[in-house]
Amino acid sequence: LRIRRHVYAYARSAKDTHPIHLEVSCVLHELGCVGFAQGRFTQSREMLLSERFILERLDEATNYSDRIFRALVTNLTWLRKCAKERGDEGEVVKLTQERSALKKRSEQKTSLVEEPTQLHSDAITLQHKLIECRLLARSFALEKSNNKAIIEREKLLVLLDELHGEIDNTPTSVMKRSAIQFRDTL
């Protein structure tokens, strides 16, 4: 969790406990499951509530993601298990209702989605460039040696210039908008 907090620190505002990033929520989920398996239901609940907060923020920030939806449903299921183990029947009922409402909302959103979720073949080059950029940015963020960090920074700047050119050559799409947001974030 500490590593994820450090790597995704750019996605954290002053009022957030954890960075708002899907990978951080995955780590919190795993820690919640481990706490549950060890019988530490209060600690498990805290981790799962933190995960839920991140997932809800991600759900608000993005148009709609099936992965986020599935993570939210799974999170509510685990929170419900914790509530059962703690003997809090009121919370069990509340979480069951929230889970049902979430599924109904998902069905409504799915019927309203107009944009295709398939990746267009003209954006594949852009996707490869994005992945390459992400890996280099991650490597740069984790690098501790000053000499190597300077080299990684230079490589990253060159790659960002290439990404900028690739973005310009790609027709407008969800991938292009996401790539612009990614580039601006870096």
mmCIF file with all atom_site columns, C-alpha atoms in Angstrom, residues 39 52 115 131:
data_model
loop_
_atom_site.group_PDB
_atom_site.id
_atom_site.type_symbol
_atom_site.label_atom_id
_atom_site.label_alt_id
_atom_site.label_comp_id
_atom_site.label_asym_id
_atom_site.label_entity_id
_atom_site.label_seq_id
_atom_site.pdbx_PDB_ins_code
_atom_site.Cartn_x
_atom_site.Cartn_y
_atom_site.Cartn_z
_atom_site.occupancy
_atom_site.B_iso_or_equiv
_atom_site.pdbx_formal_charge
_atom_site.auth_seq_id
_atom_site.auth_comp_id
_atom_site.auth_asym_id
_atom_site.auth_atom_id
_atom_site.pdbx_PDB_model_num
ATOM 1 C CA . GLY A 1 39  ? -10.828 -12.573 11.605  1.00 0.00 ? 39  GLY A CA 1
ATOM 2 C CA . ARG A 1 52  ? -15.222 1.927   -1.722  1.00 0.00 ? 52  ARG A CA 1
ATOM 3 C CA . GLU A 1 115 ? -19.812 5.129   -27.798 1.00 0.00 ? 115 GLU A CA 1
ATOM 4 C CA . ILE A 1 131 ? 1.997   1.982   -22.412 1.00 0.00 ? 131 ILE A CA 1
#
